[in-house]
Short mmCIF file of C-alpha atoms in Angstrom, two decimals:
data_model
loop_
_atom_site.label_atom_id
_atom_site.label_comp_id
_atom_site.label_asym_id
_atom_site.label_seq_id
_atom_site.Cartn_x
_atom_site.Cartn_y
_atom_site.Cartn_z
CA MET A 1 20.23 -9.35 -45.24
CA ASP A 2 17.95 -11.85 -47.00
CA ALA A 3 15.10 -9.99 -48.68
CA LEU A 4 13.28 -13.13 -49.80
CA PRO A 5 11.15 -13.51 -46.60
CA LEU A 6 9.98 -9.90 -46.91
CA VAL A 7 9.15 -10.32 -50.59
CA ALA A 8 7.34 -13.58 -49.83
CA LEU A 9 5.34 -11.88 -47.05
CA VAL A 10 4.20 -9.01 -49.27
CA ALA A 11 3.39 -11.26 -52.23
CA ALA A 12 1.50 -13.86 -50.18
CA SER A 13 -0.47 -11.32 -48.13
CA ALA A 14 -1.46 -9.43 -51.29
CA ALA A 15 -2.59 -12.69 -52.91
CA VAL A 16 -4.69 -13.68 -49.89
CA ALA A 17 -6.21 -10.20 -49.60
CA GLY A 18 -7.03 -10.22 -53.31
CA ALA A 19 -8.71 -13.62 -53.02
CA ALA A 20 -10.65 -12.44 -49.96
CA ARG A 21 -12.22 -9.64 -51.98
CA ARG A 22 -14.13 -12.28 -53.91
CA THR A 23 -15.69 -13.66 -50.71
CA PRO A 24 -18.07 -12.14 -48.12
CA VAL A 25 -15.38 -12.63 -45.42
CA PRO A 26 -13.41 -9.46 -44.51
CA PRO A 27 -9.84 -9.73 -45.87
CA PRO A 28 -8.22 -9.16 -42.42
CA LEU A 29 -9.76 -12.36 -41.10
CA LEU A 30 -8.46 -14.51 -43.94
CA LEU A 31 -5.04 -12.84 -43.66
CA VAL A 32 -4.78 -13.61 -39.94
CA ALA A 33 -5.98 -17.18 -40.47
CA ALA A 34 -3.56 -17.72 -43.36
CA GLY A 35 -0.68 -16.28 -41.36
CA LEU A 36 -1.47 -18.54 -38.41
CA LEU A 37 -1.61 -21.66 -40.61
CA VAL A 38 1.61 -20.76 -42.43
CA SER A 39 3.42 -20.20 -39.12
CA TYR A 40 3.12 -23.96 -38.40
CA LEU A 41 4.76 -24.97 -41.69
CA PRO A 42 8.38 -26.13 -41.45
CA GLY A 43 10.97 -23.73 -42.78
CA VAL A 44 8.85 -20.60 -42.40
CA PRO A 45 11.04 -17.81 -40.96
CA HIS A 46 10.14 -16.05 -37.72
CA TYR A 47 8.61 -12.67 -38.56
CA THR A 48 8.57 -9.82 -36.06
CA LEU A 49 7.52 -6.17 -36.09
CA ASP A 50 10.31 -3.89 -34.87
CA ALA A 51 8.88 -1.74 -32.09
CA HIS A 52 11.09 1.21 -33.08
CA ILE A 53 9.96 1.44 -36.69
CA VAL A 54 6.40 0.15 -36.76
CA LEU A 55 4.74 3.45 -35.82
CA PRO A 56 6.81 5.87 -37.94
CA LEU A 57 6.71 3.58 -40.99
CA LEU A 58 3.20 2.11 -40.89
CA LEU A 59 0.96 4.78 -39.42
CA PRO A 60 1.84 7.90 -41.49
CA PRO A 61 0.93 6.45 -44.92
CA LEU A 62 -2.22 4.73 -43.63
CA LEU A 63 -3.43 7.90 -41.92
CA TYR A 64 -2.57 10.02 -44.93
CA THR A 65 -4.57 7.88 -47.35
CA ALA A 66 -7.63 7.99 -45.08
CA ALA A 67 -7.42 11.72 -44.37
CA VAL A 68 -6.68 12.95 -47.89
CA ASP A 69 -9.88 11.28 -49.14
CA SER A 70 -12.02 12.66 -46.31
CA SER A 71 -14.22 15.73 -46.55
CA TYR A 72 -13.01 18.66 -44.47
CA LEU A 73 -16.40 20.36 -44.83
CA ASP A 74 -18.34 17.29 -43.69
CA LEU A 75 -16.00 16.80 -40.75
CA ARG A 76 -16.40 20.42 -39.70
CA ALA A 77 -20.18 20.08 -39.90
CA ASN A 78 -20.03 17.03 -37.58
CA LEU A 79 -17.22 18.27 -35.36
CA ARG A 80 -19.04 17.71 -32.04
CA PRO A 81 -19.90 13.99 -32.46
CA VAL A 82 -16.54 13.32 -34.09
CA ALA A 83 -14.67 14.97 -31.19
CA LEU A 84 -16.73 13.14 -28.57
CA LEU A 85 -15.88 9.82 -30.20
CA SER A 86 -12.28 10.42 -31.25
CA VAL A 87 -11.16 12.03 -27.99
CA GLY A 88 -13.75 11.43 -25.26
CA TYR A 89 -14.56 7.85 -26.11
CA VAL A 90 -10.93 6.80 -26.59
CA LEU A 91 -9.91 8.16 -23.18
CA PHE A 92 -13.00 6.63 -21.57
CA ALA A 93 -12.31 3.24 -23.18
CA THR A 94 -8.62 3.40 -22.21
CA PHE A 95 -9.43 3.80 -18.52
CA ALA A 96 -12.49 1.52 -18.48
CA VAL A 97 -10.87 -1.42 -20.29
CA GLY A 98 -7.57 -0.88 -18.49
CA ALA A 99 -9.25 -0.89 -15.08
CA LEU A 100 -11.13 -4.09 -15.95
CA ALA A 101 -7.95 -5.80 -17.17
CA CYS A 102 -6.19 -4.81 -13.96
CA LEU A 103 -9.02 -6.37 -11.92
CA ILE A 104 -9.38 -9.66 -13.78
CA VAL A 105 -5.71 -10.44 -14.56
CA PRO A 106 -3.83 -11.38 -11.38
CA GLY A 107 -0.68 -9.36 -10.85
CA LEU A 108 -1.12 -7.09 -13.89
CA PRO A 109 0.03 -3.58 -12.90
CA LEU A 110 -2.39 -0.75 -13.58
CA PRO A 111 0.00 1.16 -15.91
CA ALA A 112 0.48 -2.00 -18.01
CA ALA A 113 -3.30 -2.52 -18.06
CA LEU A 114 -3.76 1.06 -19.26
CA VAL A 115 -1.24 0.38 -22.02
CA LEU A 116 -3.59 -2.41 -23.15
CA GLY A 117 -6.57 -0.07 -22.86
CA ALA A 118 -4.89 2.55 -25.05
CA VAL A 119 -3.86 -0.06 -27.63
CA ILE A 120 -7.39 -1.37 -28.21
CA ALA A 121 -9.30 1.87 -27.57
CA PRO A 122 -9.35 3.33 -31.12
CA PRO A 123 -11.79 1.68 -33.57
CA ASP A 124 -10.58 1.24 -37.11
CA ALA A 125 -13.46 2.93 -38.85
CA VAL A 126 -11.84 2.35 -42.26
CA THR A 127 -13.35 -1.14 -42.23
CA ALA A 128 -16.66 0.20 -40.95
CA ALA A 129 -16.72 2.94 -43.60
CA ALA A 130 -16.05 0.40 -46.34
CA ILE A 131 -18.99 -1.68 -45.12
CA ALA A 132 -21.05 1.50 -44.77
CA ARG A 133 -20.53 2.37 -48.41
CA ARG A 134 -21.32 -1.18 -49.50
CA VAL A 135 -24.58 -1.46 -47.56
CA GLY A 136 -25.60 2.18 -48.10
CA LEU A 137 -25.50 3.77 -44.66
CA PRO A 138 -26.69 7.38 -44.30
CA ALA A 139 -23.99 9.85 -45.29
CA ARG A 140 -23.82 11.45 -41.83
CA VAL A 141 -23.15 8.13 -40.09
CA THR A 142 -20.40 7.34 -42.58
CA THR A 143 -18.85 10.78 -42.08
CA ILE A 144 -18.85 10.38 -38.29
CA LEU A 145 -17.18 6.96 -38.55
CA GLN A 146 -14.53 8.25 -40.94
CA GLY A 147 -13.89 11.38 -38.89
CA GLU A 148 -13.53 9.34 -35.73
CA SER A 149 -10.87 7.13 -37.30
CA LEU A 150 -8.72 10.11 -38.29
CA VAL A 151 -8.32 11.65 -34.84
CA ASN A 152 -8.84 8.75 -32.44
CA ASP A 153 -5.45 7.29 -33.38
CA ALA A 154 -3.74 10.45 -32.14
CA THR A 155 -5.63 10.29 -28.84
CA ALA A 156 -4.87 6.60 -28.36
CA ILE A 157 -1.19 6.87 -29.25
CA THR A 158 -0.68 9.81 -26.90
CA ALA A 159 -2.49 7.96 -24.11
CA PHE A 160 -0.40 4.88 -24.96
CA LYS A 161 2.85 6.82 -24.59
CA VAL A 162 1.79 8.26 -21.25
CA ALA A 163 0.76 4.82 -19.90
CA LEU A 164 3.89 3.23 -21.36
CA ALA A 165 6.11 5.78 -19.60
CA ALA A 166 4.42 4.93 -16.30
CA ALA A 167 4.63 1.19 -16.98
CA VAL A 168 8.38 1.21 -17.66
CA GLY A 169 9.07 3.27 -14.54
CA GLU A 170 9.93 6.65 -16.01
CA GLY A 171 8.19 8.31 -13.08
CA MET A 172 5.46 10.18 -14.94
CA SER A 173 2.58 11.31 -12.75
CA TRP A 174 -1.00 11.40 -13.98
CA GLY A 175 -0.96 15.21 -13.84
CA ALA A 176 2.17 15.30 -15.97
CA GLY A 177 0.55 12.80 -18.30
CA VAL A 178 -2.46 15.06 -18.84
CA VAL A 179 -0.16 18.01 -19.56
CA GLU A 180 1.86 15.96 -22.02
CA PHE A 181 -1.34 14.81 -23.71
CA LEU A 182 -2.55 18.40 -24.19
CA LEU A 183 0.84 19.61 -25.38
CA ALA A 184 1.12 16.74 -27.85
CA ALA A 185 -2.35 17.43 -29.26
CA VAL A 186 -1.84 21.18 -29.58
CA GLY A 187 1.68 20.71 -30.91
CA GLY A 188 0.59 18.17 -33.51
CA VAL A 189 -2.12 20.46 -34.84
CA GLY A 190 0.35 23.36 -34.80
CA VAL A 191 2.99 21.45 -36.77
CA GLY A 192 0.35 20.44 -39.31
CA LEU A 193 -0.82 24.05 -39.70
CA VAL A 194 2.76 25.22 -40.20
CA LEU A 195 3.58 22.58 -42.81
CA MET A 196 0.38 22.40 -44.84
CA VAL A 197 0.67 25.68 -46.78
CA PRO A 198 4.33 25.37 -47.86
CA LEU A 199 3.85 21.71 -48.77
CA HIS A 200 0.83 22.58 -50.89
CA TRP A 201 2.74 25.43 -52.53
CA LEU A 202 5.59 23.06 -53.34
CA ARG A 203 3.17 20.51 -54.79
CA THR A 204 1.60 23.04 -57.10
CA HIS A 205 4.92 24.54 -58.26
CA LEU A 206 6.97 21.44 -59.02
CA GLY A 207 5.36 21.35 -62.45
CA GLU A 208 5.79 17.64 -63.13
CA ALA A 209 3.50 14.84 -62.01
CA LEU A 210 6.38 12.47 -61.24
CA LEU A 211 8.01 14.95 -58.86
CA GLN A 212 4.68 15.91 -57.30
CA ASN A 213 3.86 12.30 -56.49
CA THR A 214 7.34 11.66 -55.14
CA LEU A 215 6.68 14.53 -52.76
CA SER A 216 3.26 13.05 -51.99
CA LEU A 217 4.92 9.83 -50.83
CA LEU A 218 7.24 11.78 -48.54
CA ILE A 219 4.68 14.17 -47.04
CA PRO A 220 3.19 11.87 -44.35
CA PHE A 221 6.63 10.83 -43.13
CA VAL A 222 7.88 14.42 -43.08
CA ALA A 223 4.84 15.64 -41.12
CA TYR A 224 5.02 12.74 -38.67
CA ALA A 225 8.76 13.04 -38.08
CA ALA A 226 8.65 16.84 -37.69
CA ALA A 227 5.93 16.61 -35.03
CA GLU A 228 7.57 13.76 -33.16
CA ARG A 229 10.87 15.66 -33.13
CA VAL A 230 9.27 18.38 -31.00
CA HIS A 231 7.39 15.78 -28.88
CA ALA A 232 4.05 16.59 -30.53
CA SER A 233 1.48 14.24 -32.02
CA GLY A 234 2.74 13.04 -35.38
CA VAL A 235 -0.67 11.52 -36.10
CA LEU A 236 -2.47 14.86 -35.79
CA ALA A 237 0.18 16.58 -37.89
CA VAL A 238 -0.33 14.05 -40.69
CA VAL A 239 -4.12 14.36 -40.49
CA VAL A 240 -4.10 18.18 -40.58
CA VAL A 241 -1.74 18.27 -43.56
CA ALA A 242 -3.67 15.56 -45.43
CA LEU A 243 -7.06 17.22 -44.87
CA TYR A 244 -5.71 20.51 -46.24
CA LEU A 245 -4.06 18.90 -49.26
CA GLY A 246 -7.16 16.82 -49.99
CA HIS A 247 -9.39 19.89 -49.74
CA ARG A 248 -7.19 21.68 -52.29
CA SER A 249 -6.33 18.72 -54.52
CA TRP A 250 -8.17 20.39 -57.40
CA GLN A 251 -5.29 22.86 -57.64
CA VAL A 252 -2.81 20.23 -58.86
CA ASP A 253 -2.92 18.95 -62.43
CA PHE A 254 -4.93 15.93 -63.53
CA ALA A 255 -1.91 13.67 -64.09
CA THR A 256 -0.82 14.14 -60.49
CA ARG A 257 -4.27 13.31 -59.14
CA LEU A 258 -4.60 10.18 -61.27
CA GLN A 259 -1.16 8.88 -60.34
CA GLU A 260 -1.55 9.81 -56.69
CA ALA A 261 -4.85 7.98 -56.28
CA ALA A 262 -3.45 4.80 -57.81
CA VAL A 263 -0.19 4.90 -55.86
CA TRP A 264 -1.78 5.49 -52.46
CA LYS A 265 -4.39 2.77 -52.98
CA MET A 266 -1.58 0.33 -53.66
CA VAL A 267 0.47 1.49 -50.64
CA ALA A 268 -2.48 1.17 -48.25
CA PHE A 269 -3.43 -2.23 -49.67
CA VAL A 270 0.10 -3.65 -49.28
CA LEU A 271 0.67 -2.26 -45.78
CA GLU A 272 -2.69 -3.33 -44.35
CA SER A 273 -2.42 -6.79 -45.89
CA ALA A 274 1.11 -7.33 -44.59
CA VAL A 275 0.26 -6.20 -41.05
CA PHE A 276 -2.68 -8.57 -40.67
CA ALA A 277 -0.66 -11.43 -42.11
CA LEU A 278 2.11 -10.64 -39.62
CA ILE A 279 -0.36 -10.91 -36.75
CA GLY A 280 -1.27 -14.43 -37.82
CA LEU A 281 2.40 -15.33 -38.18
CA GLN A 282 3.18 -14.06 -34.67
CA LEU A 283 0.21 -15.58 -32.83
CA GLN A 284 1.96 -18.89 -32.33
CA SER A 285 5.00 -17.32 -30.63
CA VAL A 286 2.77 -15.00 -28.57
CA VAL A 287 0.76 -17.95 -27.27
CA LYS A 288 3.96 -19.84 -26.42
CA GLY A 289 5.18 -16.81 -24.46
CA LEU A 290 2.14 -16.53 -22.21
CA GLY A 291 4.17 -18.09 -19.42
CA THR A 292 2.34 -18.77 -16.16
CA TYR A 293 -1.06 -17.70 -17.44
CA GLY A 294 -1.74 -20.63 -19.74
CA LEU A 295 -3.88 -20.61 -22.85
CA ALA A 296 -7.16 -21.31 -21.03
CA ASP A 297 -6.68 -18.35 -18.68
CA ALA A 298 -5.62 -16.11 -21.55
CA VAL A 299 -8.72 -17.02 -23.57
CA ARG A 300 -10.93 -16.27 -20.56
CA TYR A 301 -9.28 -12.86 -20.15
CA ALA A 302 -9.62 -12.24 -23.89
CA LEU A 303 -13.37 -12.91 -23.81
CA ALA A 304 -13.80 -10.55 -20.87
CA VAL A 305 -11.80 -7.81 -22.59
CA PHE A 306 -13.73 -8.26 -25.83
CA VAL A 307 -17.09 -7.96 -24.06
CA ALA A 308 -15.84 -4.90 -22.20
CA VAL A 309 -14.72 -3.24 -25.44
CA VAL A 310 -18.15 -3.78 -27.02
CA VAL A 311 -20.15 -2.70 -23.96
CA VAL A 312 -18.03 0.36 -23.19
CA ARG A 313 -18.66 1.74 -26.67
CA PHE A 314 -22.43 1.52 -26.18
CA VAL A 315 -22.11 3.09 -22.73
CA TRP A 316 -20.34 6.09 -24.26
CA VAL A 317 -22.03 6.55 -27.64
CA TYR A 318 -25.69 6.94 -26.66
CA PRO A 319 -25.15 9.60 -23.95
CA ALA A 320 -22.60 11.38 -26.14
CA MET A 321 -25.07 11.55 -29.01
CA TYR A 322 -28.16 12.67 -27.06
CA LEU A 323 -27.18 14.44 -23.83
CA PRO A 324 -25.72 17.54 -25.56
CA LEU A 325 -28.93 17.86 -27.57
CA TRP A 326 -31.06 17.70 -24.42
CA PHE A 327 -29.01 20.29 -22.54
CA SER A 328 -28.27 22.78 -25.32
CA ARG A 329 -30.86 24.40 -27.55
CA ARG A 330 -28.10 25.85 -29.64
CA ILE A 331 -26.86 22.36 -30.52
CA ARG A 332 -30.43 21.21 -31.22
CA ASP A 333 -30.91 24.09 -33.66
CA ARG A 334 -27.59 23.46 -35.38
CA GLU A 335 -27.61 19.65 -35.57
CA PRO A 336 -30.57 17.48 -36.55
CA ALA A 337 -31.35 14.73 -34.07
CA MET A 338 -30.34 11.24 -35.15
CA PRO A 339 -32.79 8.33 -34.92
CA TRP A 340 -31.98 5.76 -32.23
CA THR A 341 -30.80 3.35 -34.88
CA SER A 342 -27.88 5.55 -35.97
CA PRO A 343 -26.06 5.46 -32.59
CA LEU A 344 -26.71 1.72 -32.54
CA ILE A 345 -24.87 1.34 -35.83
CA VAL A 346 -22.08 3.68 -34.70
CA SER A 347 -21.71 1.63 -31.50
CA TRP A 348 -21.65 -1.71 -33.30
CA ALA A 349 -19.23 -0.39 -35.95
CA GLY A 350 -16.40 -0.26 -33.41
CA MET A 351 -14.15 -2.79 -35.10
CA ARG A 352 -10.50 -2.59 -34.16
CA GLY A 353 -7.88 -2.85 -36.87
CA VAL A 354 -4.41 -2.19 -38.14
CA VAL A 355 -3.65 0.79 -35.86
CA SER A 356 -4.24 -1.28 -32.73
CA LEU A 357 -2.03 -4.01 -34.15
CA ALA A 358 0.75 -1.56 -35.00
CA VAL A 359 0.63 0.10 -31.58
CA ALA A 360 0.57 -3.27 -29.81
CA ALA A 361 3.66 -4.35 -31.72
CA SER A 362 5.47 -1.22 -30.52
CA VAL A 363 5.31 -2.31 -26.86
CA PRO A 364 9.01 -2.86 -26.04
CA LEU A 365 10.39 -6.24 -25.05
CA VAL A 366 12.73 -4.66 -22.52
CA THR A 367 12.35 -1.45 -20.48
CA HIS A 368 14.97 1.27 -20.27
CA ASP A 369 16.49 -0.28 -17.15
CA GLY A 370 16.90 -3.70 -18.77
CA LYS A 371 13.80 -5.36 -17.31
CA HIS A 372 11.24 -7.25 -19.36
CA PHE A 373 8.01 -5.37 -19.94
CA PRO A 374 5.38 -6.79 -17.56
CA ASP A 375 3.24 -9.44 -19.26
CA ARG A 376 4.03 -8.18 -22.79
CA ASN A 377 2.96 -11.39 -24.53
CA LEU A 378 -0.32 -11.44 -22.64
CA LEU A 379 -1.01 -7.84 -23.68
CA LEU A 380 -0.21 -8.73 -27.31
CA PHE A 381 -2.48 -11.76 -27.12
CA LEU A 382 -5.36 -9.71 -25.70
CA ALA A 383 -4.86 -6.99 -28.33
CA PHE A 384 -4.70 -9.50 -31.19
CA THR A 385 -7.77 -11.42 -30.03
CA THR A 386 -9.75 -8.22 -29.50
CA VAL A 387 -9.00 -7.08 -33.05
CA ILE A 388 -9.89 -10.49 -34.46
CA GLY A 389 -13.00 -10.76 -32.29
CA THR A 390 -14.40 -7.40 -33.33
CA LEU A 391 -13.74 -8.16 -37.00
CA VAL A 392 -15.45 -11.55 -36.72
CA VAL A 393 -18.43 -10.66 -34.53
CA GLN A 394 -19.10 -7.05 -35.48
CA GLY A 395 -17.61 -6.99 -38.97
CA LEU A 396 -19.59 -9.98 -40.21
CA THR A 397 -22.87 -8.96 -38.58
CA LEU A 398 -22.87 -5.22 -39.34
CA PRO A 399 -24.39 -5.62 -42.85
CA LEU A 400 -27.11 -7.90 -41.41
CA LEU A 401 -27.85 -5.39 -38.64
CA VAL A 402 -28.20 -2.59 -41.19
CA ARG A 403 -30.66 -4.66 -43.21
CA VAL A 404 -32.68 -5.64 -40.11
CA LEU A 405 -32.94 -2.04 -38.91
CA LYS A 406 -33.94 -0.89 -42.42
CA LEU A 407 -31.99 2.34 -42.11
CA PRO A 408 -32.69 4.96 -44.75
CA GLY A 409 -29.69 4.57 -47.01
CA ARG A 410 -28.23 6.91 -49.55
CA ASP A 411 -30.71 8.37 -52.00
CA LEU A 412 -28.88 7.42 -55.17
CA ARG A 413 -31.40 9.13 -57.43
CA ALA A 414 -31.12 12.39 -55.48
CA GLU A 415 -27.32 12.15 -55.61
CA THR A 416 -27.38 11.53 -59.35
CA LEU A 417 -29.76 14.47 -59.82
CA ALA A 418 -27.43 16.75 -57.84
CA GLU A 419 -24.50 15.49 -59.90
CA ALA A 420 -26.39 16.14 -63.13
CA GLN A 421 -27.31 19.67 -62.08
CA ALA A 422 -23.73 20.42 -61.09
CA GLN A 423 -22.45 19.01 -64.39
CA SER A 424 -25.02 21.05 -66.32
CA GLU A 425 -23.89 24.30 -64.68
CA ALA A 426 -20.24 23.43 -65.27
CA SER A 427 -20.88 22.52 -68.92
CA SER A 428 -22.72 25.79 -69.51
CA ALA A 429 -19.77 27.71 -68.12
CA ALA A 430 -17.38 25.67 -70.26
CA GLU A 431 -19.44 26.31 -73.40
CA ALA A 432 -19.49 30.04 -72.73
CA ARG A 433 -15.73 30.00 -72.18
CA LEU A 434 -15.20 27.96 -75.36
CA ASP A 435 -17.34 30.31 -77.46
CA ALA A 436 -15.37 33.31 -76.18
CA LEU A 437 -12.07 31.62 -77.00
CA LEU A 438 -13.17 30.52 -80.48
CA ALA A 439 -14.25 34.09 -81.22
CA ASP A 440 -10.64 35.17 -80.71
CA PRO A 441 -8.78 35.07 -84.06
CA HIS A 442 -5.71 33.70 -82.30
CA SER A 443 -7.68 30.72 -80.94
CA SER A 444 -9.78 29.86 -83.99
CA LEU A 445 -10.13 26.22 -85.02
CA PRO A 446 -11.38 24.47 -88.15
CA GLY A 447 -15.09 23.69 -87.92
CA PRO A 448 -14.75 19.92 -87.34
CA LEU A 449 -12.35 20.42 -84.43
CA ALA A 450 -14.54 23.09 -82.85
CA ASP A 451 -17.56 20.81 -83.24
CA ARG A 452 -15.62 17.99 -81.59
CA LEU A 453 -14.93 20.16 -78.54
CA ARG A 454 -18.61 21.08 -78.29
CA HIS A 455 -19.60 17.43 -78.71
CA VAL A 456 -17.33 16.42 -75.81
CA LEU A 457 -18.99 19.04 -73.58
CA GLU A 458 -22.46 17.95 -74.64
CA ARG A 459 -21.61 14.31 -74.03
CA ARG A 460 -20.35 15.11 -70.54
CA ARG A 461 -23.51 17.11 -69.77
CA ASN A 462 -25.88 14.40 -70.98
CA SER A 463 -24.11 11.35 -69.51
CA VAL A 464 -25.30 12.03 -65.97
CA TRP A 465 -28.89 12.83 -67.02
CA GLU A 466 -28.99 9.57 -68.97
CA ARG A 467 -28.35 7.62 -65.76
CA LEU A 468 -31.68 8.95 -64.49
CA GLY A 469 -33.50 7.48 -67.47
CA ALA A 470 -35.14 4.08 -67.69
CA ALA A 471 -32.91 1.06 -68.18
CA ASP A 472 -33.20 -1.27 -71.15
CA PRO A 473 -35.85 -3.88 -70.23
CA VAL A 474 -33.75 -6.72 -71.69
CA THR A 475 -30.16 -5.90 -70.74
CA GLY A 476 -30.85 -3.72 -67.68
CA GLU A 477 -28.40 -1.15 -69.03
CA SER A 478 -28.97 2.57 -69.08
CA ALA A 479 -28.02 4.52 -72.18
CA ASP A 480 -24.87 5.63 -70.38
CA ASP A 481 -23.96 2.00 -69.56
CA THR A 482 -24.47 1.00 -73.20
CA TYR A 483 -22.34 3.93 -74.37
CA ARG A 484 -19.46 2.90 -72.13
CA ARG A 485 -19.69 -0.73 -73.17
CA LEU A 486 -19.69 0.08 -76.87
CA ALA A 487 -16.86 2.58 -76.43
CA ARG A 488 -14.74 -0.05 -74.71
CA GLU A 489 -15.49 -2.62 -77.41
CA ALA A 490 -14.39 -0.14 -80.07
CA ILE A 491 -11.23 0.70 -78.11
CA ASP A 492 -10.44 -3.01 -77.71
CA ALA A 493 -10.69 -3.41 -81.47
CA GLU A 494 -8.23 -0.54 -81.97
CA ARG A 495 -5.87 -1.99 -79.38
CA GLU A 496 -5.81 -5.37 -81.15
CA VAL A 497 -4.89 -3.68 -84.43
CA PHE A 498 -2.04 -1.70 -82.83
CA VAL A 499 -0.61 -4.88 -81.30
CA ARG A 500 -0.89 -6.73 -84.61
CA LEU A 501 0.92 -3.90 -86.40
CA ARG A 502 3.70 -4.07 -83.82
CA ASP A 503 4.00 -7.84 -84.23
CA GLU A 504 4.22 -7.33 -88.02
CA ARG A 505 7.02 -4.78 -87.37
CA ARG A 506 5.05 -2.00 -89.10
CA ILE A 507 5.35 0.08 -85.92
CA ASP A 508 7.91 -0.21 -83.11
CA ASP A 509 7.31 -0.76 -79.40
CA GLU A 510 7.82 2.88 -78.51
CA MET A 511 5.05 3.92 -80.87
CA LEU A 512 2.85 1.11 -79.54
CA ARG A 513 3.24 2.44 -76.00
CA VAL A 514 2.26 5.94 -77.14
CA LEU A 515 -0.83 4.66 -78.96
CA LEU A 516 -1.87 2.37 -76.11
CA ARG A 517 -1.55 5.16 -73.55
CA ARG A 518 -3.80 7.32 -75.72
CA LEU A 519 -6.38 4.52 -75.80
CA ASP A 520 -6.05 4.00 -72.05
CA LEU A 521 -6.92 7.65 -71.44
CA GLU A 522 -9.87 7.39 -73.83
CA GLU A 523 -11.10 4.28 -72.03
CA ALA A 524 -10.73 5.94 -68.64
CA THR A 525 -12.82 8.84 -69.92
CA ALA A 526 -15.51 6.57 -71.31
CA TYR A 527 -15.74 4.36 -68.27
CA ARG A 528 -17.08 5.93 -65.08
CA GLU A 529 -15.37 4.32 -62.08
CA GLN A 530 -17.84 2.79 -59.65
CA ASP A 531 -17.16 1.74 -56.02
CA GLY A 532 -13.47 2.40 -56.42
CA ALA A 533 -12.86 -0.47 -58.83
CA PRO A 534 -13.10 -0.48 -62.60
#
């Protein structure tokens, strides 16, 4: 097997995605466009996504990265709107879009149309959440979007399997489909609940960061496979396990957390980039396989499906947000009412993404009885164009809409004040603990070393308060910014000396690596990561 095409795909998609980060255009759009252009070059191999491996290999890690960084407490506080979007809306969109596709596409069977509806029903709120953080959406809106993206995939995939079984002639009735849906949902949650405690125990008792992160890479696949083995929802199993592990991540050591964050960011980046590039590479063959429909008809159907996807979300979101409040005083007392602009943003932030692409690619070429799946290429074309259309129209205009509506964004000063107060309480507790330990004859330290420990605590306490202070009128830097800049300059000077000493053979490479790692940790401590990128 020639591995060069796979290596070229990963390298090229990563390069395009990296370049896209320097532009205002969402990376998925440039990846699809680049893939489409490359597909017309001579000598480019034909790339395909294997329907049997795309879901078990792509979805678990992507879901795990999103869920492990989510807030269990915030999701629980917004459980009602999240459930209405992630379950109710997905089922509503599946039937509404599927029924429309059945009506407008001549000869398209209803089960096949519902397969399309299930494929494009779940929004990829990862993209929306990234935009939300960049433009400063209210925290509750961001939480609802993130929570929706965690569970809606399970709803859509289960609905997809039910519709697919009907489309390929496996004789599943709608009543049986509802039962299977409920069993899959309950079973997936059950498998996650069973696995989460022993997996967390194993993580905390392996005792070595390398082993703990190896386990971390296996966890989403283990949870997904275990649930699917008993015909439950692997997606829900992964989400339940990831939420639990993320909620208790403080119980593993610091080296594990640092490595894990870096590894999973890389995994998600590579997988998402490769999938969108693959869509561009496959568009040419999908268009050629449209058969009797023709490109003009397919484009007309695609526009109708896109409009339906956008409208259906508005039709569901506003009643789902307000009707429960009108009919239940208990809900009104528990949940503050959202301004009309918040549901508007939630409705417009319904971009489809990598999950829809992965599920679409899993539609089989041939059914179990040897027949071709009805209108598979047309369904792929409609799914691909819907994803691209939502990313172009909604993804590019969402920041503008937020600015026009003038939504109250995050109160950065209030957040910094809360952070400073929390750090102050923690530092006080640490100082009390340090004083008690230094009073113990078995833990005594020379004065300079004890003073250094106290200085580190004082520095950590003051750094957050300093961000509340006035910035330098010339440089625009706060005292904390200046501290980090000077610390990095000093560290750079040390690093240059260590490299020079190695080049002069006064120290060897092994010692250089030890010294550089020590400086790297110092620099990481001095530099506060902002917006996920140093």
